[in-house]
PDB file of C-alpha atoms in Angstrom:
ATOM      1  CA  MET N 222      85.551  39.485 -23.904  1.00 67.00           C
ATOM      2  CA  SER N 223      82.587  37.072 -25.002  1.00 91.00           C
ATOM      3  CA  VAL N 224      80.964  39.003 -27.823  1.00 97.00           C
ATOM      4  CA  ASP N 225      77.730  38.060 -30.216  1.00 96.00           C
ATOM      5  CA  VAL N 226      76.848  40.075 -33.069  1.00 96.00           C
ATOM      6  CA  LEU N 227      73.600  39.548 -34.670  1.00 95.00           C
ATOM      7  CA  GLU N 228      73.050  40.864 -38.021  1.00 94.00           C
ATOM      8  CA  SER N 229      69.667  42.504 -39.561  1.00 92.00           C
ATOM      9  CA  ALA N 230      68.098  41.396 -42.523  1.00 83.00           C
ATOM     10  CA  ARG N 231      68.137  45.328 -43.207  1.00 88.00           C
ATOM     11  CA  GLU N 232      71.296  46.477 -45.007  1.00 87.00           C
ATOM     12  CA  GLY N 233      73.108  49.014 -43.350  1.00 90.00           C
ATOM     13  CA  ALA N 234      71.078  48.857 -40.258  1.00 96.00           C
ATOM     14  CA  PRO N 235      72.020  50.583 -36.904  1.00 97.00           C
ATOM     15  CA  THR N 236      73.437  48.792 -34.126  1.00 98.00           C
ATOM     16  CA  VAL N 237      71.851  48.481 -30.601  1.00 98.00           C
ATOM     17  CA  LEU N 238      74.331  47.093 -27.913  1.00 98.00           C
ATOM     18  CA  LEU N 239      72.603  45.592 -25.046  1.00 98.00           C
ATOM     19  CA  SER N 240      74.165  45.348 -21.668  1.00 98.00           C
ATOM     20  CA  SER N 241      73.026  43.387 -18.866  1.00 98.00           C
ATOM     21  CA  GLY N 242      72.621  43.912 -15.170  1.00 98.00           C
ATOM     22  CA  LEU N 243      74.307  42.026 -12.428  1.00 97.00           C
ATOM     23  CA  GLY N 244      73.940  38.643 -13.788  1.00 96.00           C
ATOM     24  CA  GLY N 245      76.349  39.798 -16.434  1.00 96.00           C
ATOM     25  CA  ALA N 246      75.285  37.235 -19.063  1.00 96.00           C
ATOM     26  CA  GLY N 247      74.057  38.586 -22.942  1.00 97.00           C
ATOM     27  CA  GLY N 248      71.440  35.356 -22.526  1.00 96.00           C
ATOM     28  CA  TYR N 249      69.491  37.657 -20.386  1.00 98.00           C
ATOM     29  CA  TRP N 250      67.959  40.030 -23.618  1.00 98.00           C
ATOM     30  CA  ALA N 251      66.718  36.743 -25.494  1.00 98.00           C
ATOM     31  CA  PRO N 252      63.007  38.318 -25.326  1.00 98.00           C
ATOM     32  CA  GLN N 253      64.262  41.150 -27.179  1.00 98.00           C
ATOM     33  CA  LEU N 254      66.555  39.652 -29.826  1.00 98.00           C
ATOM     34  CA  ASP N 255      63.900  39.081 -32.518  1.00 97.00           C
ATOM     35  CA  ALA N 256      62.130  42.023 -32.131  1.00 97.00           C
ATOM     36  CA  LEU N 257      65.037  44.240 -32.408  1.00 97.00           C
ATOM     37  CA  ARG N 258      66.696  42.000 -35.271  1.00 96.00           C
ATOM     38  CA  ALA N 259      64.031  43.085 -37.765  1.00 94.00           C
ATOM     39  CA  ARG N 260      65.211  46.547 -37.981  1.00 96.00           C
ATOM     40  CA  PHE N 261      68.854  46.660 -36.079  1.00 98.00           C
ATOM     41  CA  ARG N 262      72.435  45.032 -35.993  1.00 98.00           C
ATOM     42  CA  VAL N 263      72.703  43.649 -32.462  1.00 98.00           C
ATOM     43  CA  ILE N 264      75.598  43.095 -30.222  1.00 98.00           C
ATOM     44  CA  THR N 265      75.318  41.248 -26.917  1.00 98.00           C
ATOM     45  CA  TYR N 266      78.086  40.430 -24.408  1.00 98.00           C
ATOM     46  CA  ASP N 267      78.904  38.466 -21.185  1.00 97.00           C
ATOM     47  CA  GLN N 268      80.334  40.782 -18.913  1.00 98.00           C
ATOM     48  CA  ALA N 269      84.096  40.450 -17.313  1.00 95.00           C
ATOM     49  CA  GLY N 270      83.708  37.934 -14.539  1.00 94.00           C
ATOM     50  CA  THR N 271      80.619  36.051 -15.918  1.00 96.00           C
ATOM     51  CA  GLY N 272      78.875  33.580 -18.558  1.00 90.00           C
ATOM     52  CA  ARG N 273      81.810  32.795 -20.944  1.00 92.00           C
ATOM     53  CA  ALA N 274      84.128  35.998 -19.833  1.00 92.00           C
ATOM     54  CA  ARG N 275      84.747  34.468 -16.600  1.00 91.00           C
ATOM     55  CA  ARG N 276      88.185  35.868 -15.192  1.00 92.00           C
ATOM     56  CA  ASP N 277      89.175  37.417 -11.776  1.00 93.00           C
ATOM     57  CA  LEU N 278      88.155  41.111 -11.046  1.00 97.00           C
ATOM     58  CA  PRO N 279      90.440  43.637  -9.496  1.00 96.00           C
ATOM     59  CA  GLU N 280      89.681  44.412  -5.536  1.00 95.00           C
ATOM     60  CA  ASP N 281      88.703  48.155  -6.784  1.00 95.00           C
ATOM     61  CA  TYR N 282      86.789  46.807  -9.964  1.00 97.00           C
ATOM     62  CA  THR N 283      84.678  49.804 -10.872  1.00 98.00           C
ATOM     63  CA  ILE N 284      81.915  50.852 -13.611  1.00 98.00           C
ATOM     64  CA  GLY N 285      84.524  52.898 -15.597  1.00 98.00           C
ATOM     65  CA  ALA N 286      86.088  49.278 -16.272  1.00 98.00           C
ATOM     66  CA  MET N 287      82.868  47.591 -17.693  1.00 98.00           C
ATOM     67  CA  ALA N 288      82.133  50.922 -19.826  1.00 98.00           C
ATOM     68  CA  ASP N 289      85.762  50.599 -21.185  1.00 98.00           C
ATOM     69  CA  ASP N 290      85.120  46.923 -22.213  1.00 98.00           C
ATOM     70  CA  VAL N 291      81.996  48.300 -23.880  1.00 98.00           C
ATOM     71  CA  LEU N 292      84.336  50.701 -25.880  1.00 98.00           C
ATOM     72  CA  ALA N 293      86.597  47.667 -26.719  1.00 98.00           C
ATOM     73  CA  ILE N 294      83.845  45.779 -28.206  1.00 98.00           C
ATOM     74  CA  LEU N 295      82.357  48.722 -30.087  1.00 98.00           C
ATOM     75  CA  ASP N 296      86.147  48.788 -31.848  1.00 98.00           C
ATOM     76  CA  GLN N 297      86.468  45.055 -32.161  1.00 97.00           C
ATOM     77  CA  THR N 298      83.024  44.736 -33.979  1.00 98.00           C
ATOM     78  CA  ALA N 299      84.139  48.183 -36.331  1.00 97.00           C
ATOM     79  CA  THR N 300      81.010  49.627 -34.429  1.00 98.00           C
ATOM     80  CA  ALA N 301      81.455  53.939 -34.761  1.00 98.00           C
ATOM     81  CA  THR N 302      78.110  54.305 -32.564  1.00 98.00           C
ATOM     82  CA  CYS N 303      75.597  52.249 -31.244  1.00 98.00           C
ATOM     83  CA  HIS N 304      72.050  53.081 -29.083  1.00 98.00           C
ATOM     84  CA  PHE N 305      73.102  51.642 -25.959  1.00 99.00           C
ATOM     85  CA  VAL N 306      70.412  49.972 -23.873  1.00 99.00           C
ATOM     86  CA  GLY N 307      71.235  48.742 -20.396  1.00 98.00           C
ATOM     87  CA  HIS N 308      69.556  46.976 -17.365  1.00 98.00           C
ATOM     88  CA  ALA N 309      70.373  48.257 -14.109  1.00 98.00           C
ATOM     89  CA  LEU N 310      74.085  47.831 -13.372  1.00 98.00           C
ATOM     90  CA  GLY N 311      74.033  48.172 -17.534  1.00 98.00           C
ATOM     91  CA  GLY N 312      72.502  51.146 -17.579  1.00 98.00           C
ATOM     92  CA  LEU N 313      75.105  52.569 -15.404  1.00 98.00           C
ATOM     93  CA  VAL N 314      77.229  51.840 -17.837  1.00 98.00           C
ATOM     94  CA  GLY N 315      75.905  53.612 -20.215  1.00 98.00           C
ATOM     95  CA  LEU N 316      75.484  56.290 -17.834  1.00 98.00           C
ATOM     96  CA  ASP N 317      79.366  56.402 -17.582  1.00 98.00           C
ATOM     97  CA  LEU N 318      79.754  56.155 -21.339  1.00 98.00           C
ATOM     98  CA  ALA N 319      77.707  58.916 -22.062  1.00 98.00           C
ATOM     99  CA  ARG N 320      79.092  61.332 -19.953  1.00 98.00           C
ATOM    100  CA  ARG N 321      82.848  60.191 -20.955  1.00 98.00           C
ATOM    101  CA  VAL N 322      82.371  59.623 -24.845  1.00 98.00           C
ATOM    102  CA  PRO N 323      78.968  60.639 -25.592  1.00 98.00           C
ATOM    103  CA  GLN N 324      79.916  60.682 -29.442  1.00 98.00           C
ATOM    104  CA  ARG N 325      79.892  57.032 -29.162  1.00 98.00           C
ATOM    105  CA  LEU N 326      76.560  56.614 -28.334  1.00 98.00           C
ATOM    106  CA  ASN N 327      73.397  57.575 -31.018  1.00 98.00           C
ATOM    107  CA  SER N 328      71.162  57.039 -27.593  1.00 98.00           C
ATOM    108  CA  LEU N 329      70.792  55.673 -24.708  1.00 98.00           C
ATOM    109  CA  THR N 330      68.043  53.540 -22.624  1.00 98.00           C
ATOM    110  CA  VAL N 331      68.684  52.966 -18.842  1.00 99.00           C
ATOM    111  CA  VAL N 332      66.167  50.317 -17.617  1.00 98.00           C
ATOM    112  CA  ASN N 333      65.483  50.287 -13.679  1.00 98.00           C
ATOM    113  CA  GLY N 334      68.665  51.985 -13.264  1.00 98.00           C
ATOM    114  CA  TRP N 335      69.970  54.995 -11.020  1.00 98.00           C
ATOM    115  CA  ALA N 336      72.505  57.719 -10.741  1.00 98.00           C
ATOM    116  CA  ALA N 337      73.515  57.128  -7.532  1.00 98.00           C
ATOM    117  CA  VAL N 338      72.148  54.250  -5.331  1.00 98.00           C
ATOM    118  CA  ASP N 339      69.404  55.266  -2.850  1.00 97.00           C
ATOM    119  CA  GLU N 340      69.147  53.483   0.757  1.00 98.00           C
ATOM    120  CA  HIS N 341      66.572  51.125  -0.310  1.00 98.00           C
ATOM    121  CA  THR N 342      68.316  49.377  -3.600  1.00 98.00           C
ATOM    122  CA  LYS N 343      71.811  49.634  -1.063  1.00 98.00           C
ATOM    123  CA  ARG N 344      69.764  47.607   1.838  1.00 98.00           C
ATOM    124  CA  CYS N 345      68.478  45.094  -1.005  1.00 98.00           C
ATOM    125  CA  PHE N 346      72.401  44.453  -2.044  1.00 97.00           C
ATOM    126  CA  GLU N 347      73.650  44.351   1.154  1.00 97.00           C
ATOM    127  CA  ALA N 348      71.114  41.831   2.208  1.00 97.00           C
ATOM    128  CA  ARG N 349      72.046  39.604  -0.696  1.00 96.00           C
ATOM    129  CA  LEU N 350      75.744  40.033   0.522  1.00 97.00           C
ATOM    130  CA  LEU N 351      74.793  38.478   3.798  1.00 97.00           C
ATOM    131  CA  LEU N 352      72.882  35.681   2.268  1.00 96.00           C
ATOM    132  CA  LEU N 353      75.970  35.331   0.447  1.00 96.00           C
ATOM    133  CA  GLU N 354      78.245  35.149   3.025  1.00 96.00           C
ATOM    134  CA  HIS N 355      76.057  33.305   5.615  1.00 97.00           C
ATOM    135  CA  ALA N 356      74.074  30.971   3.552  1.00 97.00           C
ATOM    136  CA  GLY N 357      76.051  30.737   0.536  1.00 97.00           C
ATOM    137  CA  PRO N 358      75.499  30.443  -3.170  1.00 96.00           C
ATOM    138  CA  SER N 359      72.120  28.502  -3.327  1.00 96.00           C
ATOM    139  CA  ALA N 360      70.639  30.666  -0.930  1.00 96.00           C
ATOM    140  CA  TYR N 361      71.820  33.760  -2.790  1.00 97.00           C
ATOM    141  CA  VAL N 362      70.608  32.490  -6.001  1.00 96.00           C
ATOM    142  CA  ARG N 363      67.230  31.063  -4.373  1.00 96.00           C
ATOM    143  CA  ALA N 364      66.289  34.654  -3.241  1.00 96.00           C
ATOM    144  CA  GLN N 365      67.400  36.256  -6.378  1.00 96.00           C
ATOM    145  CA  PRO N 366      64.090  35.832  -8.088  1.00 97.00           C
ATOM    146  CA  ILE N 367      62.060  37.718  -5.310  1.00 97.00           C
ATOM    147  CA  PHE N 368      64.100  40.907  -6.502  1.00 97.00           C
ATOM    148  CA  LEU N 369      63.812  40.498 -10.303  1.00 98.00           C
ATOM    149  CA  TYR N 370      59.957  39.489 -10.619  1.00 98.00           C
ATOM    150  CA  PRO N 371      56.677  40.487  -9.116  1.00 98.00           C
ATOM    151  CA  ALA N 372      55.288  38.044  -7.037  1.00 97.00           C
ATOM    152  CA  LEU N 373      52.130  37.341  -9.209  1.00 97.00           C
ATOM    153  CA  TRP N 374      54.254  36.145 -11.828  1.00 98.00           C
ATOM    154  CA  LEU N 375      56.277  34.401  -9.877  1.00 97.00           C
ATOM    155  CA  ALA N 376      53.688  32.350  -8.524  1.00 97.00           C
ATOM    156  CA  GLN N 377      52.305  31.552 -12.104  1.00 97.00           C
ATOM    157  CA  ASN N 378      55.617  30.928 -13.661  1.00 97.00           C
ATOM    158  CA  ALA N 379      56.935  28.353 -10.400  1.00 96.00           C
ATOM    159  CA  GLU N 380      58.379  25.706 -12.953  1.00 97.00           C
ATOM    160  CA  ARG N 381      60.296  28.183 -14.714  1.00 95.00           C
ATOM    161  CA  ALA N 382      61.604  30.075 -11.669  1.00 95.00           C
ATOM    162  CA  ARG N 383      63.209  26.559 -10.364  1.00 95.00           C
ATOM    163  CA  SER N 384      64.416  25.888 -13.744  1.00 96.00           C
ATOM    164  CA  GLU N 385      66.627  29.366 -13.507  1.00 94.00           C
ATOM    165  CA  ASP N 386      67.446  28.610 -10.263  1.00 95.00           C
ATOM    166  CA  ALA N 387      69.487  25.490 -11.493  1.00 95.00           C
ATOM    167  CA  HIS N 388      70.701  27.257 -14.162  1.00 93.00           C
ATOM    168  CA  GLY N 389      71.863  30.339 -11.785  1.00 93.00           C
ATOM    169  CA  LEU N 390      73.470  28.053  -9.480  1.00 94.00           C
ATOM    170  CA  THR N 391      75.248  25.975 -12.102  1.00 94.00           C
ATOM    171  CA  HIS N 392      76.412  29.024 -13.815  1.00 92.00           C
ATOM    172  CA  PHE N 393      77.188  31.118 -10.578  1.00 95.00           C
ATOM    173  CA  GLN N 394      79.801  33.708 -11.371  1.00 95.00           C
ATOM    174  CA  GLY N 395      81.618  32.938  -8.266  1.00 93.00           C
ATOM    175  CA  GLU N 396      81.508  34.971  -4.723  1.00 96.00           C
ATOM    176  CA  GLU N 397      84.329  37.114  -4.819  1.00 97.00           C
ATOM    177  CA  THR N 398      83.359  38.384  -8.325  1.00 97.00           C
ATOM    178  CA  LEU N 399      79.854  39.203  -7.041  1.00 97.00           C
ATOM    179  CA  ARG N 400      81.227  41.301  -4.478  1.00 97.00           C
ATOM    180  CA  ARG N 401      83.240  42.931  -6.192  1.00 98.00           C
ATOM    181  CA  ARG N 402      80.792  43.812  -9.225  1.00 98.00           C
ATOM    182  CA  ILE N 403      78.087  44.720  -6.204  1.00 98.00           C
ATOM    183  CA  GLY N 404      80.935  47.137  -4.683  1.00 97.00           C
ATOM    184  CA  ALA N 405      81.491  48.666  -7.876  1.00 98.00           C
ATOM    185  CA  LEU N 406      77.405  49.948  -8.874  1.00 98.00           C
ATOM    186  CA  LEU N 407      77.584  50.531  -4.799  1.00 98.00           C
ATOM    187  CA  ARG N 408      80.409  52.952  -5.277  1.00 98.00           C
ATOM    188  CA  PHE N 409      79.021  54.317  -8.728  1.00 98.00           C
ATOM    189  CA  ASP N 410      77.596  58.140  -8.720  1.00 98.00           C
ATOM    190  CA  ALA N 411      77.177  60.000 -11.651  1.00 98.00           C
ATOM    191  CA  ALA N 412      74.720  62.503 -10.158  1.00 98.00           C
ATOM    192  CA  ALA N 413      76.902  65.495 -10.218  1.00 98.00           C
ATOM    193  CA  ASP N 414      77.280  65.018 -14.357  1.00 98.00           C
ATOM    194  CA  LEU N 415      73.576  64.281 -15.325  1.00 98.00           C
ATOM    195  CA  ALA N 416      73.189  68.069 -16.389  1.00 98.00           C
ATOM    196  CA  ALA N 417      76.324  67.924 -18.625  1.00 98.00           C
ATOM    197  CA  ILE N 418      74.952  64.684 -20.303  1.00 98.00           C
ATOM    198  CA  GLY N 419      73.257  65.583 -24.049  1.00 97.00           C
ATOM    199  CA  THR N 420      72.775  62.209 -25.370  1.00 98.00           C
ATOM    200  CA  LEU N 421      69.039  61.549 -26.084  1.00 98.00           C
ATOM    201  CA  ALA N 422      68.098  59.044 -23.108  1.00 98.00           C
ATOM    202  CA  PHE N 423      64.888  56.812 -22.571  1.00 98.00           C
ATOM    203  CA  VAL N 424      64.511  56.193 -19.035  1.00 98.00           C
ATOM    204  CA  MET N 425      62.328  53.075 -18.610  1.00 98.00           C
ATOM    205  CA  GLY N 426      61.378  51.935 -14.882  1.00 98.00           C
ATOM    206  CA  ALA N 427      58.619  49.634 -13.529  1.00 98.00           C
ATOM    207  CA  ARG N 428      56.067  51.108 -10.610  1.00 98.00           C
ATOM    208  CA  ASP N 429      56.402  47.632  -8.951  1.00 98.00           C
ATOM    209  CA  ASP N 430      60.247  46.871  -9.175  1.00 98.00           C
ATOM    210  CA  VAL N 431      61.028  46.105  -5.434  1.00 98.00           C
ATOM    211  CA  LEU N 432      64.754  46.349  -6.014  1.00 98.00           C
ATOM    212  CA  VAL N 433      64.712  49.723  -7.701  1.00 98.00           C
ATOM    213  CA  PRO N 434      62.350  52.182  -6.632  1.00 98.00           C
ATOM    214  CA  VAL N 435      60.423  53.819  -9.501  1.00 98.00           C
ATOM    215  CA  SER N 436      61.441  57.163  -8.113  1.00 98.00           C
ATOM    216  CA  GLN N 437      65.074  56.547  -8.963  1.00 98.00           C
ATOM    217  CA  SER N 438      63.923  56.526 -12.658  1.00 98.00           C
ATOM    218  CA  GLU N 439      61.527  59.617 -12.452  1.00 98.00           C
ATOM    219  CA  GLU N 440      64.722  61.384 -10.908  1.00 98.00           C
ATOM    220  CA  LEU N 441      67.159  60.511 -13.635  1.00 98.00           C
ATOM    221  CA  ALA N 442      64.649  61.173 -16.421  1.00 98.00           C
ATOM    222  CA  ALA N 443      63.885  64.829 -14.842  1.00 98.00           C
ATOM    223  CA  ARG N 444      67.732  65.605 -14.419  1.00 98.00           C
ATOM    224  CA  LEU N 445      68.890  64.196 -17.909  1.00 98.00           C
ATOM    225  CA  PRO N 446      68.040  67.263 -20.465  1.00 98.00           C
ATOM    226  CA  ASN N 447      67.138  65.318 -23.253  1.00 98.00           C
ATOM    227  CA  ALA N 448      65.381  62.129 -21.672  1.00 98.00           C
ATOM    228  CA  LEU N 449      62.219  60.729 -21.921  1.00 98.00           C
ATOM    229  CA  LEU N 450      60.694  58.831 -18.819  1.00 98.00           C
ATOM    230  CA  HIS N 451      58.530  55.334 -19.489  1.00 98.00           C
ATOM    231  CA  VAL N 452      57.011  53.693 -16.710  1.00 98.00           C
ATOM    232  CA  ALA N 453      55.448  50.185 -16.793  1.00 98.00           C
ATOM    233  CA  ASP N 454      52.628  49.686 -13.895  1.00 98.00           C
ATOM    234  CA  TYR N 455      53.671  45.660 -14.115  1.00 98.00           C
ATOM    235  CA  GLY N 456      56.604  44.040 -14.609  1.00 98.00           C
ATOM    236  CA  GLY N 457      59.077  44.276 -11.730  1.00 98.00           C
ATOM    237  CA  HIS N 458      63.198  44.763 -12.003  1.00 98.00           C
ATOM    238  CA  ALA N 459      63.214  42.164 -14.710  1.00 98.00           C
ATOM    239  CA  VAL N 460      60.365  44.038 -16.756  1.00 98.00           C
ATOM    240  CA  ASN N 461      61.789  43.403 -20.348  1.00 98.00           C
ATOM    241  CA  VAL N 462      61.439  39.206 -19.012  1.00 98.00           C
ATOM    242  CA  THR N 463      58.330  39.243 -17.521  1.00 98.00           C
ATOM    243  CA  MET N 464      56.159  41.738 -20.009  1.00 98.00           C
ATOM    244  CA  PRO N 465      58.525  41.297 -22.973  1.00 98.00           C
ATOM    245  CA  ASP N 466      56.295  42.442 -25.865  1.00 98.00           C
ATOM    246  CA  ALA N 467      54.941  45.672 -23.864  1.00 98.00           C
ATOM    247  CA  PHE N 468      58.611  46.436 -23.430  1.00 98.00           C
ATOM    248  CA  ASN N 469      59.727  45.825 -26.602  1.00 98.00           C
ATOM    249  CA  ALA N 470      57.014  48.048 -28.183  1.00 98.00           C
ATOM    250  CA  ALA N 471      58.053  50.686 -26.300  1.00 98.00           C
ATOM    251  CA  LEU N 472      61.634  50.440 -26.983  1.00 98.00           C
ATOM    252  CA  LEU N 473      61.466  50.162 -30.754  1.00 98.00           C
ATOM    253  CA  ASP N 474      59.104  53.315 -30.592  1.00 98.00           C
ATOM    254  CA  PHE N 475      61.897  55.275 -28.960  1.00 98.00           C
ATOM    255  CA  LEU N 476      64.887  54.184 -31.156  1.00 98.00           C
ATOM    256  CA  GLY N 477      62.690  54.540 -34.112  1.00 94.00           C
ATOM    257  CA  ARG N 478      62.453  58.312 -33.360  1.00 87.00           C
ATOM    258  CA  SER N 479      66.133  58.734 -32.019  1.00 77.00           C
TER     259      SER N 479
END
């Protein structure tokens, strides 16, 4: 497991652990690091099969196995408890931890996530898998920004998008790894367990997310007993990247009260 620990300038600062979405790389959280490090010790990591943690994954790979990796990271870094922040797939990992080992979480933040995948999000992932199967990694990577970013943002950041395309293809996690990670998130279902999750939760959604309807965030927040909901009007699925200042302010406000 590839782990980065950024110590805070504040002695004895609490820890925030950041878990990425399907891309898996800890570098996804770069727009949040400076803001968080001012007040928190920050842990990022590359998820198994991605980035610097490339390896083969079992055919029946699960979100639970990803959560087990987080527990190993907490133990490895001598972290008794953390504020867990997960984006999409990473949010599912956080939900699994909250229902299995709530004593390890000071709080849980889920960004554009869900308790059980709905038909729209399932359709999006199925379309992406078909692209991968019939057109290959280049087409898959080329289409990826459409699911991540608002159309206006993409139009205004065309050069950055092209750079991300090149980086994504160079560091592509592999077709079989991607299929197994998508399979894990499609099978995940914590809906029946939400009422028993008492962890203080912050559910962040974006109204213009084309991959995960904002209704998923609204339902998740409504069914968790101890949750706050924050919905951005603009920002898309990767709202922490497209609107980092607003995202960071909302997250820090929540963490400061939890």
